[in-house]
CSV table of C-alpha atoms and ligand atoms in Angstrom, one decimal:
chain,number,residue,atom,x,y,z
A,980,UNK,CA,2.0,30.4,16.3
A,981,UNK,CA,0.8,28.1,19.2
A,982,UNK,CA,0.7,24.4,18.4
A,983,UNK,CA,-2.4,22.2,18.8
A,984,UNK,CA,-2.5,18.4,18.6
A,985,UNK,CA,-5.1,15.8,18.8
A,986,UNK,CA,-6.0,12.3,17.6
A,987,UNK,CA,-8.9,9.9,17.2
A,988,UNK,CA,-8.9,6.1,17.4
A,989,UNK,CA,-10.0,4.4,14.2
A,990,UNK,CA,-12.0,1.8,16.1
A,991,UNK,CA,-15.4,1.6,14.4
A,992,UNK,CA,-16.9,4.5,12.4
A,993,UNK,CA,-16.6,8.1,13.5
A,994,UNK,CA,-19.8,9.4,15.1
A,995,UNK,CA,-21.5,12.7,15.9
A,996,UNK,CA,-19.9,12.7,19.4
A,997,UNK,CA,-16.4,12.6,17.9
A,998,UNK,CA,-17.4,15.4,15.5
A,999,UNK,CA,-19.0,17.7,18.0
A,1000,UNK,CA,-16.6,17.0,20.9
A,1001,UNK,CA,-13.4,16.9,19.0
A,1002,UNK,CA,-13.1,16.9,15.2
A,1003,UNK,CA,-15.1,20.1,14.5
A,1004,UNK,CA,-12.8,22.0,16.8
A,1005,UNK,CA,-9.6,20.7,15.1
A,1006,UNK,CA,-11.1,22.3,12.0
A,1007,UNK,CA,-12.0,25.6,13.6
A,1008,UNK,CA,-8.6,26.0,15.2
A,1009,UNK,CA,-6.8,25.8,11.9
A,1010,UNK,CA,-7.0,29.5,11.5
A,1011,UNK,CA,-5.5,30.2,14.8
A,1012,UNK,CA,-3.0,27.4,15.5
A,1013,UNK,CA,-0.5,25.1,13.9
A,1014,UNK,CA,-2.7,22.0,13.9
A,1015,UNK,CA,-1.4,18.4,14.1
A,1016,UNK,CA,-4.2,15.9,13.7
A,1017,UNK,CA,-3.4,12.2,13.7
A,1018,UNK,CA,-5.1,8.8,13.5
A,1019,UNK,CA,-4.3,6.8,16.6
A,1020,UNK,CA,-3.8,3.4,15.0
A,1021,UNK,CA,-1.5,2.3,17.9
A,1022,UNK,CA,-4.1,3.1,20.5
A,1023,UNK,CA,-6.9,1.3,18.6
A,1024,UNK,CA,-5.2,-2.1,18.9
A,1025,UNK,CA,-5.3,-1.9,22.7
A,1026,UNK,CA,-8.6,-3.8,22.2
A,1027,UNK,CA,-9.0,-6.6,19.7
A,1028,UNK,CA,-9.7,-5.5,16.1
A,1029,UNK,CA,-10.7,-7.4,12.9
A,1030,UNK,CA,-7.8,-6.6,10.5
A,1031,UNK,CA,-10.0,-6.0,7.4
A,1032,UNK,CA,-12.5,-3.9,9.3
A,1033,UNK,CA,-9.7,-1.9,10.9
A,1034,UNK,CA,-8.2,-1.1,7.4
A,1035,UNK,CA,-11.5,0.1,6.2
A,1036,UNK,CA,-12.1,2.3,9.3
A,1037,UNK,CA,-8.6,3.7,9.0
A,1038,UNK,CA,-9.2,4.9,5.5
A,1039,UNK,CA,-12.6,6.3,6.4
A,1040,UNK,CA,-11.2,8.1,9.4
A,1041,UNK,CA,-8.7,10.0,7.3
A,1042,UNK,CA,-11.3,10.6,4.6
A,1043,UNK,CA,-13.6,12.0,7.3
A,1044,UNK,CA,-10.9,14.2,8.7
A,1045,UNK,CA,-10.5,15.8,5.3
A,1046,UNK,CA,-14.3,15.8,4.6
A,1047,UNK,CA,-15.0,17.6,7.8
A,1048,UNK,CA,-12.6,20.4,6.7
A,1049,UNK,CA,-9.1,19.6,7.9
A,1050,UNK,CA,-6.9,21.1,5.2
A,1051,UNK,CA,-3.6,19.3,4.5
A,1052,UNK,CA,-2.2,22.6,3.1
A,1053,UNK,CA,-2.6,24.2,6.5
A,1054,UNK,CA,-2.5,21.3,9.0
A,1055,UNK,CA,-0.4,18.2,9.4
A,1056,UNK,CA,-2.5,15.1,9.1
A,1057,UNK,CA,-0.8,11.8,9.7
A,1058,UNK,CA,-1.0,8.1,10.8
A,1059,UNK,CA,0.5,7.4,14.2
A,1060,UNK,CA,2.4,4.4,12.9
A,1061,UNK,CA,4.0,6.4,10.1
A,1062,UNK,CA,6.0,8.3,12.8
A,1063,UNK,CA,8.0,5.6,14.6
A,1064,UNK,CA,8.9,7.9,17.4
A,1065,UNK,CA,5.5,7.6,19.0
A,1066,UNK,CA,6.0,4.0,20.0
A,1067,UNK,CA,9.5,4.6,21.2
A,1068,UNK,CA,8.8,7.7,23.3
A,1069,UNK,CA,5.6,5.9,24.5
A,1070,UNK,CA,7.9,3.2,26.0
A,1071,UNK,CA,10.1,5.8,27.7
A,1072,UNK,CA,7.0,7.6,29.1
A,1073,UNK,CA,5.7,4.3,30.3
A,1074,UNK,CA,8.9,3.9,32.3
A,1075,UNK,CA,8.2,7.3,33.9
A,1076,UNK,CA,4.6,6.6,34.8
A,1077,UNK,CA,3.7,5.2,38.2
A,1078,UNK,CA,1.4,2.2,38.5
A,1079,UNK,CA,-0.7,4.2,40.9
A,1080,UNK,CA,-1.3,6.8,38.2
A,1081,UNK,CA,-2.4,4.2,35.7
A,1082,UNK,CA,-4.7,2.6,38.3
A,1083,UNK,CA,-6.5,5.9,38.7
A,1084,UNK,CA,-7.4,6.3,35.0
A,1085,UNK,CA,-11.2,6.1,34.9
A,1086,UNK,CA,-11.3,4.7,31.3
A,1087,UNK,CA,-9.3,1.6,32.4
A,1088,UNK,CA,-11.1,1.4,35.8
A,1089,UNK,CA,-14.5,1.4,34.1
A,1090,UNK,CA,-13.5,-1.5,31.8
A,1091,UNK,CA,-12.2,-3.4,34.8
A,1092,UNK,CA,-15.3,-2.7,36.8
A,1093,UNK,CA,-17.5,-4.1,34.0
A,1094,UNK,CA,-15.6,-7.3,34.4
A,1095,UNK,CA,-14.3,-7.4,30.8
A,1096,UNK,CA,-12.0,-10.4,30.4
A,1097,UNK,CA,-8.5,-10.5,28.9
A,1098,UNK,CA,-7.8,-6.7,29.0
A,1099,UNK,CA,-4.4,-6.1,27.4
A,1100,UNK,CA,-1.2,-4.6,28.8
A,1101,UNK,CA,-1.5,-2.0,26.0
A,1102,UNK,CA,-4.8,-0.8,27.3
A,1103,UNK,CA,-3.4,-0.3,30.8
A,1104,UNK,CA,-0.4,1.7,29.6
A,1105,UNK,CA,-2.4,3.6,26.9
A,1106,UNK,CA,-2.1,6.9,28.8
A,1107,UNK,CA,1.7,6.9,28.7
A,1108,UNK,CA,1.6,6.4,24.9
A,1109,UNK,CA,-1.0,9.3,24.7
A,1110,UNK,CA,1.4,11.5,26.7
A,1111,UNK,CA,4.2,10.7,24.1
A,1112,UNK,CA,1.9,11.6,21.2
A,1113,UNK,CA,1.4,15.0,22.7
A,1114,UNK,CA,4.8,15.7,24.1
A,1115,UNK,CA,6.7,14.7,20.9
A,1116,UNK,CA,5.4,17.9,19.3
A,1117,UNK,CA,5.6,20.3,22.2
A,1118,UNK,CA,1.8,20.9,21.8
A,1119,UNK,CA,0.4,23.9,23.6
A,1120,UNK,CA,-3.2,22.8,23.4
A,1121,UNK,CA,-5.0,19.4,23.1
A,1122,UNK,CA,-8.7,19.7,22.1
A,1123,UNK,CA,-10.6,16.6,23.4
A,1124,UNK,CA,-14.0,15.6,24.7
A,1125,UNK,CA,-14.6,15.3,28.4
A,1126,UNK,CA,-13.6,11.7,28.6
A,1127,UNK,CA,-10.0,12.4,27.6
A,1128,UNK,CA,-9.3,15.3,30.0
A,1129,UNK,CA,-7.9,13.0,32.7
A,1130,UNK,CA,-5.4,11.6,30.2
A,1131,UNK,CA,-4.2,15.1,29.2
A,1132,UNK,CA,-3.9,16.0,32.9
A,1133,UNK,CA,-1.6,12.9,33.4
A,1134,UNK,CA,0.4,14.1,30.4
A,1135,UNK,CA,0.9,17.4,32.2
A,1136,UNK,CA,2.2,15.6,35.3
A,1137,UNK,CA,4.5,13.4,33.3
A,1138,UNK,CA,5.9,16.4,31.4
A,1139,UNK,CA,6.6,18.3,34.6
A,1140,UNK,CA,8.1,15.2,36.2
A,1141,UNK,CA,10.6,14.8,33.3
A,1142,UNK,CA,11.3,18.5,33.1
A,1143,UNK,CA,12.2,18.5,36.8
A,1144,UNK,CA,14.4,15.5,36.5
A,1145,UNK,CA,16.2,16.1,33.2
A,1146,UNK,CA,15.9,19.8,32.6
A,1147,UNK,CA,13.3,21.4,30.4
A,1148,UNK,CA,12.4,18.9,27.7
A,1149,UNK,CA,8.7,19.4,27.1
A,1150,UNK,CA,6.0,22.0,26.8
A,1151,UNK,CA,3.3,21.4,29.4
A,1152,UNK,CA,0.1,21.1,27.3
A,1153,UNK,CA,-3.4,22.3,28.2
A,1154,UNK,CA,-6.6,20.4,27.4
A,1155,UNK,CA,-9.2,22.3,25.5
A,1156,UNK,CA,-12.6,20.9,26.4
A,1157,UNK,CA,-15.6,22.6,24.6
A,1158,UNK,CA,-18.2,24.2,26.9
A,1159,UNK,CA,-21.0,22.7,24.9
A,1160,UNK,CA,-20.9,19.2,23.4
A,1161,UNK,CA,-17.9,17.8,25.3
A,1162,UNK,CA,-20.0,14.7,26.2
A,1163,UNK,CA,-22.7,13.9,23.7
A,1164,UNK,CA,-24.9,11.2,25.1
A,1165,UNK,CA,-26.5,8.1,23.5
A,1166,UNK,CA,-29.9,8.9,21.9
A,1167,UNK,CA,-31.3,5.7,23.2
A,1168,UNK,CA,-30.0,6.1,26.7
A,1169,UNK,CA,-29.0,9.7,27.6
A,1170,UNK,CA,-27.3,8.6,30.8
A,1171,UNK,CA,-24.5,6.9,28.6
A,1172,UNK,CA,-22.0,8.5,26.4
A,1173,UNK,CA,-22.5,8.2,22.6
A,1174,UNK,CA,-19.9,5.7,21.7
A,1175,UNK,CA,-18.6,3.5,18.9
A,1176,UNK,CA,-19.0,0.6,21.2
A,1177,UNK,CA,-22.7,1.4,21.8
A,1178,UNK,CA,-24.6,-1.9,21.9
A,1179,UNK,CA,-27.6,-0.5,20.3
A,1180,UNK,CA,-27.1,1.1,16.9
A,1181,UNK,CA,-30.1,3.5,17.6
A,1182,UNK,CA,-28.2,5.6,20.1
A,1183,UNK,CA,-25.3,6.5,17.9
A,1184,UNK,CA,-25.3,8.7,14.8
A,1185,UNK,CA,-22.4,7.8,12.5
A,1186,UNK,CA,-21.0,10.5,10.2
A,1187,UNK,CA,-21.6,8.1,7.3
A,1188,UNK,CA,-25.1,7.0,8.3
A,1189,UNK,CA,-27.7,7.1,5.6
A,1190,UNK,CA,-29.6,10.4,6.1
A,1191,UNK,CA,-33.0,8.7,6.5
A,1192,UNK,CA,-31.5,6.5,9.1
A,1193,UNK,CA,-29.9,9.4,11.0
A,1194,UNK,CA,-33.2,11.3,10.9
A,1195,UNK,CA,-35.0,8.3,12.3
A,1196,UNK,CA,-32.5,8.0,15.2
A,1197,UNK,CA,-33.1,11.6,16.2
A,1198,UNK,CA,-36.9,11.3,15.9
A,1199,UNK,CA,-36.9,8.3,18.1
A,1200,UNK,CA,-34.4,9.7,20.7
A,1201,UNK,CA,-35.5,9.0,24.3
A,1202,UNK,CA,-36.9,12.1,26.0
A,1203,UNK,CA,-39.2,12.6,29.0
A,1204,UNK,CA,-42.7,13.6,30.1
A,1205,UNK,CA,-41.9,17.2,31.1
A,1206,UNK,CA,-43.2,18.5,27.7
A,1207,UNK,CA,-40.9,21.5,27.6
A,1208,UNK,CA,-37.7,22.2,25.8
A,1209,UNK,CA,-35.5,23.2,28.7
A,1210,UNK,CA,-31.8,22.8,29.4
A,1211,UNK,CA,-31.4,20.7,32.5
A,1212,UNK,CA,-29.0,17.7,32.0
A,1213,UNK,CA,-30.0,16.2,35.4
A,1214,UNK,CA,-33.7,16.3,35.1
A,1215,UNK,CA,-34.1,16.2,31.3
A,1216,UNK,CA,-31.0,14.4,30.0
A,1217,UNK,CA,-32.5,13.4,26.6
A,1218,UNK,CA,-33.8,16.9,25.7
A,1219,UNK,CA,-30.7,18.6,27.0
A,1220,UNK,CA,-28.5,16.3,24.9
A,1221,UNK,CA,-30.5,17.1,21.8
A,1222,UNK,CA,-30.2,20.8,22.7
A,1223,UNK,CA,-26.4,20.4,22.9
A,1224,UNK,CA,-26.4,18.8,19.5
A,1225,UNK,CA,-28.5,21.6,18.0
A,1226,UNK,CA,-26.5,24.3,19.7
A,1227,UNK,CA,-23.1,22.9,18.6
A,1228,UNK,CA,-24.2,22.5,15.0
A,1229,UNK,CA,-25.5,26.1,15.0
A,1230,UNK,CA,-22.3,28.0,16.0
A,1231,UNK,CA,-23.0,27.4,19.8
A,1232,UNK,CA,-26.4,29.0,19.8
A,1233,UNK,CA,-27.3,29.9,23.4
A,1234,UNK,CA,-29.6,27.5,25.2
A,1235,UNK,CA,-32.0,30.3,26.2
A,1236,UNK,CA,-32.5,31.1,22.5
A,1237,UNK,CA,-33.4,27.5,21.7
A,1238,UNK,CA,-35.8,27.4,24.8
A,1239,UNK,CA,-37.5,30.5,23.6
A,1240,UNK,CA,-38.0,29.3,20.0
A,1241,UNK,CA,-39.6,26.0,21.2
A,1242,UNK,CA,-41.7,27.4,24.1
A,1243,UNK,CA,-45.2,26.0,24.0
A,1244,UNK,CA,-44.3,23.6,21.1
A,1245,UNK,CA,-44.2,19.9,21.2
A,1246,UNK,CA,-41.1,17.6,21.2
A,1247,UNK,CA,-42.0,16.6,17.6
A,1248,UNK,CA,-41.3,20.1,16.3
A,1249,UNK,CA,-38.1,20.3,18.3
A,1250,UNK,CA,-36.8,16.9,17.2
A,1251,UNK,CA,-37.5,17.8,13.6
A,1252,UNK,CA,-35.3,20.9,13.9
A,1253,UNK,CA,-32.5,18.9,15.4
A,1254,UNK,CA,-32.9,16.2,12.7
A,1255,UNK,CA,-32.8,18.9,10.0
A,1256,UNK,CA,-29.5,20.3,11.4
A,1257,UNK,CA,-27.9,16.9,11.8
A,1258,UNK,CA,-28.9,15.8,8.3
A,1259,UNK,CA,-27.7,19.1,6.7
A,1260,UNK,CA,-24.3,18.7,8.3
A,1261,UNK,CA,-24.0,15.0,7.5
A,1262,UNK,CA,-25.0,15.6,3.9
A,1263,UNK,CA,-22.2,18.2,3.5
A,1264,UNK,CA,-19.7,15.9,5.1
A,1265,UNK,CA,-20.8,12.8,3.0
A,1266,UNK,CA,-20.7,14.7,-0.3
A,1267,UNK,CA,-17.1,15.8,0.4
A,1268,UNK,CA,-16.3,12.3,1.6
A,1269,UNK,CA,-17.4,10.7,-1.6
A,1270,UNK,CA,-15.1,13.0,-3.6
A,1271,UNK,CA,-12.2,12.3,-1.4
A,1272,UNK,CA,-12.3,8.5,-1.5
A,1273,UNK,CA,-12.5,8.6,-5.3
A,1274,UNK,CA,-9.4,10.8,-5.6
A,1275,UNK,CA,-5.8,10.6,-4.4
A,1276,UNK,CA,-6.1,13.1,-1.6
A,1277,UNK,CA,-5.7,10.6,1.3
A,1278,UNK,CA,-2.4,9.2,0.1
A,1279,UNK,CA,-1.0,12.7,-0.6
A,1280,UNK,CA,-2.1,14.2,2.7
A,1281,UNK,CA,-0.7,11.3,4.7
A,1282,UNK,CA,2.6,11.2,2.8
A,1283,UNK,CA,3.4,14.9,3.4
A,1284,UNK,CA,1.9,14.7,6.9
A,1285,UNK,CA,4.2,11.8,7.9
A,1286,UNK,CA,7.3,13.6,6.6
A,1287,UNK,CA,6.6,16.8,8.4
A,1288,UNK,CA,5.6,15.1,11.7
A,1289,UNK,CA,8.6,12.8,11.6
A,1290,UNK,CA,11.1,15.6,11.4
A,1291,UNK,CA,9.7,17.2,14.6
A,1292,UNK,CA,9.1,13.9,16.4
A,1293,UNK,CA,12.5,12.4,15.6
A,1294,UNK,CA,14.4,15.4,16.9
A,1295,UNK,CA,12.4,15.4,20.1
A,1296,UNK,CA,12.9,11.7,20.7
A,1297,UNK,CA,16.7,12.2,20.2
A,1298,UNK,CA,16.7,15.1,22.7
A,1299,UNK,CA,14.9,13.0,25.3
A,1300,UNK,CA,17.1,10.0,24.8
A,1301,UNK,CA,20.2,12.2,25.2
A,1302,UNK,CA,18.8,13.8,28.3
A,1303,UNK,CA,17.9,10.5,29.9
A,1304,UNK,CA,21.5,9.2,29.1
A,1305,UNK,CA,20.4,6.5,26.7
A,1306,UNK,CA,22.7,7.5,23.8
A,1307,UNK,CA,26.5,7.2,23.5
A,1308,UNK,CA,28.3,10.5,23.0
A,1309,UNK,CA,31.2,10.2,20.6
B,1012,AMP,P1,-12.2,8.2,20.4
B,1012,AMP,O1,-13.3,7.8,19.5
B,1012,AMP,O2,-12.4,7.6,21.8
B,1012,AMP,O3,-10.9,8.1,19.8
B,1012,AMP,O4,-12.4,9.7,20.7
B,1012,AMP,C1,-11.9,10.7,19.9
B,1012,AMP,C2,-12.3,12.1,20.4
B,1012,AMP,O5,-13.7,12.3,20.4
B,1012,AMP,C3,-11.8,12.4,21.8
B,1012,AMP,O6,-11.4,13.7,21.9
B,1012,AMP,C4,-13.1,12.1,22.6
B,1012,AMP,O7,-13.0,12.8,23.8
B,1012,AMP,C5,-14.1,12.6,21.7
B,1012,AMP,N1,-15.4,11.9,22.0
B,1012,AMP,C6,-15.7,10.6,21.9
B,1012,AMP,N2,-17.0,10.3,22.2
B,1012,AMP,C7,-17.5,11.6,22.5
B,1012,AMP,C8,-18.9,12.0,22.9
B,1012,AMP,N3,-19.8,11.1,23.1
B,1012,AMP,N4,-19.1,13.3,23.1
B,1012,AMP,C9,-18.1,14.2,22.9
B,1012,AMP,N5,-16.9,13.9,22.5
B,1012,AMP,C10,-16.6,12.6,22.3
B,1013,LIG,N1,-7.0,8.6,23.6
B,1013,LIG,C1,-7.7,9.4,22.7
B,1013,LIG,C2,-9.2,8.8,22.6
B,1013,LIG,O1,-9.5,7.8,22.9
B,1013,LIG,C3,-7.1,9.3,21.3
B,1013,LIG,C4,-5.7,9.9,21.4
B,1013,LIG,C5,-4.6,9.2,21.4
B,1013,LIG,C6,-5.4,11.3,21.6
B,1013,LIG,N2,-3.5,10.0,21.5
B,1013,LIG,C7,-4.0,11.3,21.6
B,1013,LIG,C8,-6.1,12.4,21.7
B,1013,LIG,C9,-3.3,12.5,21.8
B,1013,LIG,C10,-5.4,13.6,21.9
B,1013,LIG,C11,-4.0,13.7,22.0
B,1013,LIG,O2,-10.0,9.6,22.1
C-alpha cells in the first residue's frame, strides 16, 4: 500500500480552505493509502504564538481531524513534537539545503516583501523541516493546497540530492494538489487566499463557526455585477470561488452543471445554495467535534499514533545518520 503524509499548522482555528484544500482529501485517501496525518506544532511556532491560545488550537485541531473523518484505526494521527526525529532530521535537512533555495520560497519572500519585522530563523528554514516531516516516512504522496506545492517540490530536490550523495535513502514524494479547491479565496476579498491570518473575520469561514455566522459570511461574500453564475476565476473571482466551494462540497460537481442550474437566476439564490451546503457540512463536523472533545478519543489517538510514527521515524533517522557518517560503528 502506498503511503500518504500531510500536516496542518495549529495556528488559529482550522477553516474551510484547510478542509477543502487538504483535510477532506486526507479523509478520502484513507481507503486507498496508508495515511499519516500530523499536527505541525513545530512549524506553528515559526511565528509568535500565545501559549494558552496555541494549546486550545492544538486540541481543536486534533479534534477536527477526527471530526472530519480521520479514523485512528486506519490512519496514524500524531503530534509532530511527539516524534523527536522530526526536529533532528529537520536540522540535518537544513544542512543540505542551499540558501538560494530558501530565498526562492514564495511564502517566506511574501512575508519579507510585506515588510514584516523580526521574522525568525525558524520561519526561514521551515521548508527543510517540512522536507524532514515527509522523508522520515518515505511518503509516496503529499496532499496539500496550492500554496504548499513549492515546499514539496523542494523536498523532492533534497531527497534526490541526498540519494545521489549517500545512496538511496529516501522515497521521492509527489505532491497531490486537488483540481478544484486547491486555493479557496477570502469571501471578503476574492483576490486573497482564505487564511487564518485574514485581517477581516468576514472572509474566512472557520470549521467551528456558529452556523448562523457562517451563513451570513456566505450571503455577504463579495461578488460582481455580471449577474451570471459562470466559472471564470479571472473575471468573476468571487462567484468562481463560491462555485469551487459548492463543487468541492458536492463530490466535485462539474462547473457546467452548476452554471446550468443557476442560469437566469439571481446571485441570492446561488449564495443560498452555497450557504446550505456549507452549513450542512459544518453541522456534521461540529456535532462529531462535540462528542470527541467530551470523550477520551484525542488522547488515545495521539498515544497510539506517536508510538507507530516514532518506530518508523526513528529507524529512518538512524539510517540517515549512519549514511552521513554521524554515528560511531562499534
Ligand atoms: P496551514 O493552515 O497553512 O497549515 O495549511 C494546511 C493545509 O491547508 C495545507 O495543505 C494548505 O495548502 C491548505 N490550505 C491552507 N489555506 C488554504 C486555502 N485557502 N485553500 C486551499 N487550501 C488551503
Ligand atoms: N507547511 C504546511 C502548511 O503550512 C504544514 C506542513 C508541515 C506540512 N509539514 C508538512 C504539510 C509536511 C505536508 C507535509 O500548510
